Coordinates of C-alpha atoms in Angstrom, one line a residue:
M1 CA -9.4 -81.0 100.7
G2 CA -13.0 -80.7 102.4
L3 CA -16.5 -81.7 100.8
F4 CA -17.4 -78.1 100.0
D5 CA -13.9 -76.9 98.8
I6 CA -15.5 -78.3 95.5
F7 CA -17.5 -75.3 95.2
R8 CA -14.7 -72.7 96.1
P9 CA -13.7 -71.1 92.7
I10 CA -10.2 -71.5 91.3
D11 CA -7.7 -69.0 92.6
I12 CA -4.9 -68.6 89.8
N13 CA -2.6 -66.6 92.1
E14 CA -3.0 -69.3 94.8
E15 CA -2.2 -72.0 92.5
L16 CA 0.5 -70.0 91.1
E17 CA 2.2 -69.9 94.7
N18 CA 1.6 -73.5 95.2
M19 CA 3.6 -74.3 92.1
K20 CA 6.6 -72.6 93.3
E21 CA 7.0 -75.6 95.8
I22 CA 7.0 -78.0 92.9
P23 CA 10.4 -77.7 91.1
E24 CA 9.5 -79.7 88.0
A25 CA 5.9 -78.1 87.5
V26 CA 5.2 -76.7 84.2
L27 CA 3.0 -73.6 83.8
L28 CA 1.1 -73.9 80.4
D29 CA -0.8 -71.4 78.7
V30 CA -3.4 -73.0 76.4
R31 CA -4.5 -69.7 74.5
E32 CA -3.9 -68.8 71.0
A33 CA -0.2 -67.6 70.5
D34 CA -1.5 -64.0 69.7
E35 CA -2.9 -63.7 73.0
Y36 CA 0.1 -65.2 74.7
E37 CA 2.2 -62.6 72.8
E38 CA -0.1 -59.8 74.1
E39 CA 0.2 -60.9 77.9
H40 CA 1.2 -64.0 79.7
I41 CA 2.4 -65.1 82.9
P42 CA 6.2 -65.3 83.2
N43 CA 7.7 -68.7 82.8
S44 CA 4.9 -70.1 80.9
V45 CA 5.0 -72.4 78.2
N46 CA 2.1 -71.4 75.2
I47 CA 0.8 -74.5 73.4
P48 CA -2.6 -73.6 72.4
L49 CA -5.6 -75.7 72.8
S50 CA -6.2 -76.0 69.2
S51 CA -3.0 -77.9 68.8
L52 CA -2.6 -79.3 72.4
E53 CA -1.1 -82.6 70.7
M54 CA 2.0 -80.7 70.4
I55 CA 2.8 -81.3 73.9
E56 CA 4.1 -84.6 72.8
N57 CA 6.8 -82.7 71.4
M58 CA 8.4 -81.4 74.8
H59 CA 9.0 -84.6 75.7
Y60 CA 7.4 -84.3 79.2
A61 CA 6.8 -87.3 81.5
K62 CA 3.1 -88.2 81.8
D63 CA 3.0 -87.6 85.5
I64 CA 4.9 -84.2 85.4
P65 CA 2.6 -81.3 87.3
L66 CA 1.0 -79.2 84.5
F67 CA -0.7 -76.2 85.9
V68 CA -2.8 -75.0 82.9
Y69 CA -4.5 -71.5 82.3
C70 CA -6.1 -69.6 79.6
H71 CA -8.0 -66.3 79.6
S72 CA -11.0 -67.0 81.9
G73 CA -10.4 -70.8 82.8
R74 CA -12.8 -72.5 80.3
R75 CA -10.2 -73.6 77.7
S76 CA -7.7 -74.6 80.5
G77 CA -10.5 -76.8 81.8
L78 CA -11.1 -78.5 78.1
A79 CA -7.2 -78.7 78.1
V80 CA -7.0 -80.6 81.1
M81 CA -9.9 -83.0 80.3
K82 CA -7.8 -83.6 76.8
L83 CA -4.3 -83.8 78.7
K84 CA -6.2 -86.6 80.8
G85 CA -7.1 -88.5 77.8
M86 CA -3.5 -88.1 76.4
G87 CA -2.3 -89.9 79.5
Y88 CA -0.8 -86.9 81.5
T89 CA -2.0 -87.8 85.2
N90 CA -1.3 -84.6 87.0
A91 CA -2.7 -81.9 84.6
K92 CA -4.5 -79.0 86.8
N93 CA -6.7 -76.1 85.6
I94 CA -5.6 -73.0 87.7
G95 CA -8.0 -70.9 85.9
G96 CA -7.9 -67.7 83.7
I97 CA -5.4 -64.8 83.4
I98 CA -8.1 -62.3 83.6
H99 CA -7.9 -63.0 87.7
Y100 CA -3.9 -63.1 87.8
K101 CA -2.2 -60.4 90.1
K102 CA 1.4 -59.3 88.6
A103 CA 3.7 -59.8 91.2

């Protein structure tokens, strides 16, 4: 990653491709359950930001790669900060489903 890569917008589609190369990675949707039911990315796990502590019930290792998305990227950014505060060391905000291009 170069110095100016921090200014490059997150591309959820590119991140989903990257995720395919990591077999143990988890795709985490932090939108509310009704939003998830309406539309979600296949094979994602729904744990709303409002009850993110529930991730502890999933018994994931603290270093498991978590690819986190929401509607626009804002909640997933907050979720990543919260996850890191809970000890998850490999959580990444991949943006919002509004930019997702179905395969």
